[in-house]
Coordinates of C-alpha atoms in Angstrom, one line a residue:
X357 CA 130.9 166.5 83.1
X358 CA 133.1 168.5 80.7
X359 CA 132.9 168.9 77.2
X360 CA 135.3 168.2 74.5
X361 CA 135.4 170.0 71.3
X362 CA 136.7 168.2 67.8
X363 CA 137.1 169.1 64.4
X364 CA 136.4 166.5 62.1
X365 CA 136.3 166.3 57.7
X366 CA 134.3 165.1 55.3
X367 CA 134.6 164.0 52.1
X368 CA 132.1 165.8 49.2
X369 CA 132.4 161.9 47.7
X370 CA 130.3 161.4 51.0
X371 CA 127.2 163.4 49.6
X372 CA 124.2 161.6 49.4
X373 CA 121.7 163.8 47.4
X374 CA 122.3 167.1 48.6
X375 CA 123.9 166.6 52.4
X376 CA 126.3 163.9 54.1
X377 CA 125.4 160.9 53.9
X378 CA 123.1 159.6 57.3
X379 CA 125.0 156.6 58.1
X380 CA 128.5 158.0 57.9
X381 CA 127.4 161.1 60.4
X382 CA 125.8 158.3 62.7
X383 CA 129.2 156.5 62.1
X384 CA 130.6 159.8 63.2
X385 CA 129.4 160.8 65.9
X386 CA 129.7 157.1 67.7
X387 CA 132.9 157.8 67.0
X388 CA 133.5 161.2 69.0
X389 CA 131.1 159.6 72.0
X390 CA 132.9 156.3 72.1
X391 CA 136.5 158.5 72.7
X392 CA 135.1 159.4 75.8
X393 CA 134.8 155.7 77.5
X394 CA 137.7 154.2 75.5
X395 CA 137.7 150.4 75.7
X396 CA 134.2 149.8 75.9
X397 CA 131.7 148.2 73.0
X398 CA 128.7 150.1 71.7
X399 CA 125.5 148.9 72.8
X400 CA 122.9 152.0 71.6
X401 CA 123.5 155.0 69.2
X402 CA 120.1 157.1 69.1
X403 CA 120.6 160.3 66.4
X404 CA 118.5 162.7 65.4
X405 CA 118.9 164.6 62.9
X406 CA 118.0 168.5 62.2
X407 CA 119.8 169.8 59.1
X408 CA 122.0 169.0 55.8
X409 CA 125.0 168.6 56.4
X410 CA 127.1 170.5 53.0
X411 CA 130.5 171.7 54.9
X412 CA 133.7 169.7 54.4
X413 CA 134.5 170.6 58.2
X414 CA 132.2 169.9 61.0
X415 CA 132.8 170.0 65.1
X416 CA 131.7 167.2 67.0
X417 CA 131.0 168.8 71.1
X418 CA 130.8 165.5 73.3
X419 CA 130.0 165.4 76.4
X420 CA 130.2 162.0 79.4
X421 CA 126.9 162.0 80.9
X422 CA 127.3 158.7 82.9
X423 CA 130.5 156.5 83.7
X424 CA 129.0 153.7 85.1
X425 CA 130.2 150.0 86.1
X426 CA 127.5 148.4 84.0
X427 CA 127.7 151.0 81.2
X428 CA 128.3 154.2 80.0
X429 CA 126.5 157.4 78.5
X430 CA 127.8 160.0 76.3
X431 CA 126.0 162.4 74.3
X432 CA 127.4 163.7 70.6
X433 CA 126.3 167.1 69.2
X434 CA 127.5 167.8 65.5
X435 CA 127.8 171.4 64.0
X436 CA 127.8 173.2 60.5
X437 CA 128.2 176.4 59.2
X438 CA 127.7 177.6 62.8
X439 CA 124.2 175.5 63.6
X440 CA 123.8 172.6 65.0
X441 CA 122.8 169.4 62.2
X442 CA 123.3 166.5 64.6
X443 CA 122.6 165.4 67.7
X444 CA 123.1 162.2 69.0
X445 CA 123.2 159.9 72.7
X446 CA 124.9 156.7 73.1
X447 CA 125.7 153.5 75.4
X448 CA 128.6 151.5 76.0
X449 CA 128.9 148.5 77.9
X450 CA 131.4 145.5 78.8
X451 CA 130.3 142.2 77.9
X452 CA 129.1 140.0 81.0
X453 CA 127.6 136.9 81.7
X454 CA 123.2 136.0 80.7
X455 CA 121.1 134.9 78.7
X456 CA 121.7 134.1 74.9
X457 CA 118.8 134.8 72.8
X458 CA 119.3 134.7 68.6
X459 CA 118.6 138.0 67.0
X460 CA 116.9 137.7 63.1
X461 CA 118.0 135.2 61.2
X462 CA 119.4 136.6 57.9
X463 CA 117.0 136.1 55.0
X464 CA 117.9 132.9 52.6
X465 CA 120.2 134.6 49.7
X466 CA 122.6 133.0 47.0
X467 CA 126.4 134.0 47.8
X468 CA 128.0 137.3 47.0
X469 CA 130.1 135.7 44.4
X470 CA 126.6 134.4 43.0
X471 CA 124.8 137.8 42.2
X472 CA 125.7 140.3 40.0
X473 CA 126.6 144.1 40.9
X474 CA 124.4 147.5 40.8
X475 CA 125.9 150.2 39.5
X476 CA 124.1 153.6 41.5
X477 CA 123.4 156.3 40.2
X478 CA 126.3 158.7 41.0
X479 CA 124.9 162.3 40.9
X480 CA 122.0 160.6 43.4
X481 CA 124.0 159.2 46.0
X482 CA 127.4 159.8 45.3
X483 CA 128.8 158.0 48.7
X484 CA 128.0 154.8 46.4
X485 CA 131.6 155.0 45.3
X486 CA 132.7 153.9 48.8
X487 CA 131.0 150.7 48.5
X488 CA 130.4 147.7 46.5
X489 CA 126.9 146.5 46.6
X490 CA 125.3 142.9 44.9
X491 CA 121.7 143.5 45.3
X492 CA 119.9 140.4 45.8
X493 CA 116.1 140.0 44.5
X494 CA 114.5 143.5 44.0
X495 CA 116.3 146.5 42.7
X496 CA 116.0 149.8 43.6
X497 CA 113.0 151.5 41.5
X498 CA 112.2 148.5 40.3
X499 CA 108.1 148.7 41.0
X500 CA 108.0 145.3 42.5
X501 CA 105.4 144.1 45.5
X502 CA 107.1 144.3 49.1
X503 CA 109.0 147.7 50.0
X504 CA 112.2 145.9 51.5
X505 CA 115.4 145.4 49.3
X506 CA 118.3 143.4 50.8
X507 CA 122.2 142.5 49.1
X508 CA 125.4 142.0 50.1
X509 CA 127.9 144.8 50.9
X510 CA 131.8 145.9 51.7
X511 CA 132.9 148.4 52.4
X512 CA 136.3 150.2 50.5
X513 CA 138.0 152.1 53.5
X514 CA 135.4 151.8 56.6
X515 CA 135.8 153.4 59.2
X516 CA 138.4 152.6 61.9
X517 CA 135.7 151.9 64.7
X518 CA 134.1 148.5 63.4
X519 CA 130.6 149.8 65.2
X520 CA 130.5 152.6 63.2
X521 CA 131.2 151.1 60.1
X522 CA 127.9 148.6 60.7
X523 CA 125.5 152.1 61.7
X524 CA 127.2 153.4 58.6
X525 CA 126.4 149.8 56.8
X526 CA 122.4 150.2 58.1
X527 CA 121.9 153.2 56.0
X528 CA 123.8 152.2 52.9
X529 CA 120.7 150.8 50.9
X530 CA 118.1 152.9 49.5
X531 CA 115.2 152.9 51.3
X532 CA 112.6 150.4 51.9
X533 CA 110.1 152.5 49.7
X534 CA 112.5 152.3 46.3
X535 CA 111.6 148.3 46.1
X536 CA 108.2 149.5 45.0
X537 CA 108.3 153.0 43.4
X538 CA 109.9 153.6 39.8
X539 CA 110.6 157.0 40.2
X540 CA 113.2 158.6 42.8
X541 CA 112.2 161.6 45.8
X542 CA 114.2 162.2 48.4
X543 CA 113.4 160.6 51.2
X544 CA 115.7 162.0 54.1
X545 CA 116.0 160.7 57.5
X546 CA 114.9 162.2 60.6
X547 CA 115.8 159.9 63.6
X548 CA 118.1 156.8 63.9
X549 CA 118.3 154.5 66.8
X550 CA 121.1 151.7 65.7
X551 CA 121.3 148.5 68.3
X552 CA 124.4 146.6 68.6
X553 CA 124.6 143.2 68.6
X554 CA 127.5 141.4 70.5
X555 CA 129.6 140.5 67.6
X556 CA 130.0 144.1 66.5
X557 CA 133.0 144.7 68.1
X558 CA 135.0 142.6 65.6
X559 CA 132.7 143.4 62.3
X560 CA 135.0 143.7 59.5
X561 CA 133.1 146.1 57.0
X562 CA 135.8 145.4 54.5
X563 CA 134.5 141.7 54.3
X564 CA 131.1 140.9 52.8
X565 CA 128.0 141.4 54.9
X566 CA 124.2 141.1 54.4
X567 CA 121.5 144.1 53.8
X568 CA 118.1 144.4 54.8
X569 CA 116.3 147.4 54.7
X570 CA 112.3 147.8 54.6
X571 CA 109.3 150.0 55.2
X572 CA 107.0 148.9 58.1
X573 CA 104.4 151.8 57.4
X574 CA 104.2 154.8 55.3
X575 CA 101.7 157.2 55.4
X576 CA 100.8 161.5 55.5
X577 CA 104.5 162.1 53.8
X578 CA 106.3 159.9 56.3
X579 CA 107.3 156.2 56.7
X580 CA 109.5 154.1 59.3
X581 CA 112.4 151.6 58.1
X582 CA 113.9 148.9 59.8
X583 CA 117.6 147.4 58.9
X584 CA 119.8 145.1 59.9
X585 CA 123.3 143.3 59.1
X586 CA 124.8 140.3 59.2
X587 CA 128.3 138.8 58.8
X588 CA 128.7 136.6 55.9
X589 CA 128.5 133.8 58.4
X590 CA 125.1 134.8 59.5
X591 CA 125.7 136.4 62.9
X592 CA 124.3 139.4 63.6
X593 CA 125.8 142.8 63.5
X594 CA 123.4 145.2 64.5
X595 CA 120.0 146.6 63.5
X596 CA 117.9 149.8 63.1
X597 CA 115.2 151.4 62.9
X598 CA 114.1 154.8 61.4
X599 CA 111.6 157.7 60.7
X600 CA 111.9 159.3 57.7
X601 CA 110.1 162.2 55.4
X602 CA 109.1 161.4 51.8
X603 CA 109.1 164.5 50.0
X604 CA 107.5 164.3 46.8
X605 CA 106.9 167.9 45.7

């Protein structure tokens, strides 16, 4: 089917150590597929990603692979200085009739209005400013026993497409890793696949939601983190999964 080409801007405030920030590109580019089968809810975003992102312009090529009655595929190919930094399939799909089946349960945490804030540090991640973030439990670099941190979040000026704003939301804490180490690498990520659940339609970023982020394995330089958010009411939002490198030289 045919291609459509966009131009699209980016914010430096949107840097997150030397690139754009993973979750807003993810946010992105659902955002440039979902254009293509307006009216329908994301189901599946699946990015991967090939290079830094440092231009204050991209293009965003998407293209409708599939325009089905159950659902529908496009695919989402983000460029940079001339090379291609993203690319990025995903599924949308009315809401039907079956089975009901809970997703996680959000973990037991006091209240947003019952933690303090964290104050990031801004010439690491500098997207922080978009976002206020209540850490609950461990900290970031805080050399504790489990690699997972979780806390409460909102979001300033989220994006307009509410399933973009909870991918964006599922890379917004530092990784799983950072629970456990003291000292900061990068630790860049190489594939995201985000799954929606059915109340992320109507997720209102700008209200409070619950983090989770943590490291199910890490070895040879690499490790894999899982995410997910919740509403302040508990339902879940969506949940992800990635690869990513850890580069410590």
């Amino acid at each position: 089917m045919s291609e459509t080409i966009e131009a699209d801007a980016i914010a430096p405030s949107w840097r997150s150590w030397t690139g754009a920030h993973g979750g807003l590109l993810a946010g992105l580019v659902l955002d440039h597929a979902g254009r293509r089968v307006p009216g329908l809810a994301a189901r599946s975003l699946h990015v991967s990603y090939l290079s830094s992102v440092r231009t204050d312009t991209v293009r965003v090529a998407t293209r409708l692979v599939k325009a089905g009655r159950s659902s529908s595929t496009a695919t989402a190919e983000l460029t940079a200085e001339d090379r291609v930094a993203v690319l990025a399939t995903a599924t949308f799909g009315r809401s039907t009739t079956g089975p009901v089946l809970p997703g996680p349960p959000p973990p037991s945490a006091p209240g947003p209005d019952d933690v303090p804030g964290f104050d990031f540090p801004g010439h690491l991640v500098p997207f922080a400013e978009h976002l206020e973030v209540r850490p609950v439990g461990a900290v970031p670099l805080g050399g504790g026993e489990v690699a997972e941190l979780v806390g409460w979040a909102r979001m300033f000026d989220p994006p307009a497409r509410p399933e973009s704003a909870a991918a964006l939301l599922l890379d917004a804490l530092a990784p799983g890793l950072y629970a456990v180490r003291t000292s900061a690498v990068p630790v860049p990520t190489v594939d995201l696949a985000v799954h929606f659940a059915e109340g992320a339609p109507g997720f209102d970023a700008r209200e409070w939601s619950l983090l989770r982020i943590r490291t199910e394995h890490a070895a040879g330089g690499w490790c894999v983190d899982a995410s997910e958010v919740w509403s302040r009411g508990g339902e879940l939002i969506a949940t992800g999964r990635q690869a990513r490198r850890v580069v410590e030289d």
